[in-house]
């Protein structure tokens, strides 16, 4: 459940001390965890980041993950 939360920027609104750069860092770590764990239930959340996240690094990492998900299926 925590990975699901970390893949959603709205989750971070509860923590005003976490700045956008830290948010992106946490999201990147969550994307990596989803890839390593092969947690298919979270693939849609990563796909959403790939198409709509405001941070280019997050979008790029999510796009790469989505590409890898496609190879696994």
mmCIF file of C-alpha atoms in Angstrom, residues 5-66:
data_model
loop_
_atom_site.group_PDB
_atom_site.id
_atom_site.type_symbol
_atom_site.label_atom_id
_atom_site.label_comp_id
_atom_site.label_asym_id
_atom_site.label_seq_id
_atom_site.Cartn_x
_atom_site.Cartn_y
_atom_site.Cartn_z
ATOM 1 C CA UNK A 5 0.745 6.097 -2.044
ATOM 2 C CA UNK A 6 4.257 7.076 -3.081
ATOM 3 C CA UNK A 7 3.270 6.821 -6.755
ATOM 4 C CA UNK A 8 0.624 9.515 -6.240
ATOM 5 C CA UNK A 9 1.782 13.128 -5.899
ATOM 6 C CA UNK A 10 -1.452 14.053 -4.106
ATOM 7 C CA UNK A 11 -0.312 11.863 -1.210
ATOM 8 C CA UNK A 12 2.490 14.323 -0.503
ATOM 9 C CA UNK A 13 0.100 17.219 0.111
ATOM 10 C CA UNK A 14 -0.241 15.821 3.642
ATOM 11 C CA UNK A 15 3.430 16.579 4.201
ATOM 12 C CA UNK A 16 4.152 20.244 3.461
ATOM 13 C CA UNK A 17 7.766 19.829 4.576
ATOM 14 C CA UNK A 18 8.401 17.487 1.627
ATOM 15 C CA UNK A 19 9.364 19.761 -1.243
ATOM 16 C CA UNK A 20 8.765 18.899 -4.922
ATOM 17 C CA UNK A 21 12.349 17.715 -5.404
ATOM 18 C CA UNK A 22 12.040 15.309 -2.480
ATOM 19 C CA UNK A 23 8.670 14.160 -3.806
ATOM 20 C CA UNK A 24 10.240 13.338 -7.151
ATOM 21 C CA UNK A 25 13.067 11.460 -5.460
ATOM 22 C CA UNK A 26 10.574 9.353 -3.479
ATOM 23 C CA UNK A 27 8.475 8.694 -6.584
ATOM 24 C CA UNK A 28 11.575 7.590 -8.508
ATOM 25 C CA UNK A 29 12.417 5.175 -5.683
ATOM 26 C CA UNK A 30 8.857 3.834 -5.747
ATOM 27 C CA UNK A 31 9.019 3.287 -9.519
ATOM 28 C CA UNK A 32 12.254 1.346 -9.054
ATOM 29 C CA UNK A 33 10.657 -0.752 -6.306
ATOM 30 C CA UNK A 34 7.670 -1.574 -8.519
ATOM 31 C CA UNK A 35 10.060 -2.702 -11.260
ATOM 32 C CA UNK A 36 12.146 -4.856 -8.939
ATOM 33 C CA UNK A 37 9.144 -6.396 -7.197
ATOM 34 C CA UNK A 38 7.282 -6.822 -10.499
ATOM 35 C CA UNK A 39 4.188 -5.541 -8.734
ATOM 36 C CA UNK A 40 1.721 -5.690 -11.619
ATOM 37 C CA UNK A 41 -1.123 -4.159 -9.609
ATOM 38 C CA UNK A 42 0.851 -0.894 -9.567
ATOM 39 C CA UNK A 43 1.681 -0.807 -13.276
ATOM 40 C CA UNK A 44 -1.326 1.463 -14.018
ATOM 41 C CA UNK A 45 -0.061 4.033 -11.496
ATOM 42 C CA UNK A 46 3.365 4.022 -13.160
ATOM 43 C CA UNK A 47 1.716 4.353 -16.574
ATOM 44 C CA UNK A 48 -0.172 7.405 -15.294
ATOM 45 C CA UNK A 49 3.105 8.979 -14.165
ATOM 46 C CA UNK A 50 4.616 8.256 -17.579
ATOM 47 C CA UNK A 51 1.946 10.259 -19.308
ATOM 48 C CA UNK A 52 1.191 13.067 -16.893
ATOM 49 C CA UNK A 53 3.754 13.734 -14.162
ATOM 50 C CA UNK A 54 5.060 17.282 -13.950
ATOM 51 C CA UNK A 55 8.681 16.227 -13.446
ATOM 52 C CA UNK A 56 10.535 15.173 -16.587
ATOM 53 C CA UNK A 57 12.830 12.775 -14.705
ATOM 54 C CA UNK A 58 9.850 11.011 -13.158
ATOM 55 C CA UNK A 59 8.108 10.802 -16.526
ATOM 56 C CA UNK A 60 11.238 9.410 -18.174
ATOM 57 C CA UNK A 61 11.738 6.786 -15.449
ATOM 58 C CA UNK A 62 8.083 5.831 -15.607
ATOM 59 C CA UNK A 63 8.208 5.542 -19.417
ATOM 60 C CA UNK A 64 11.239 3.287 -19.165
ATOM 61 C CA UNK A 65 9.472 1.160 -16.554
ATOM 62 C CA UNK A 66 6.359 0.894 -18.732
#
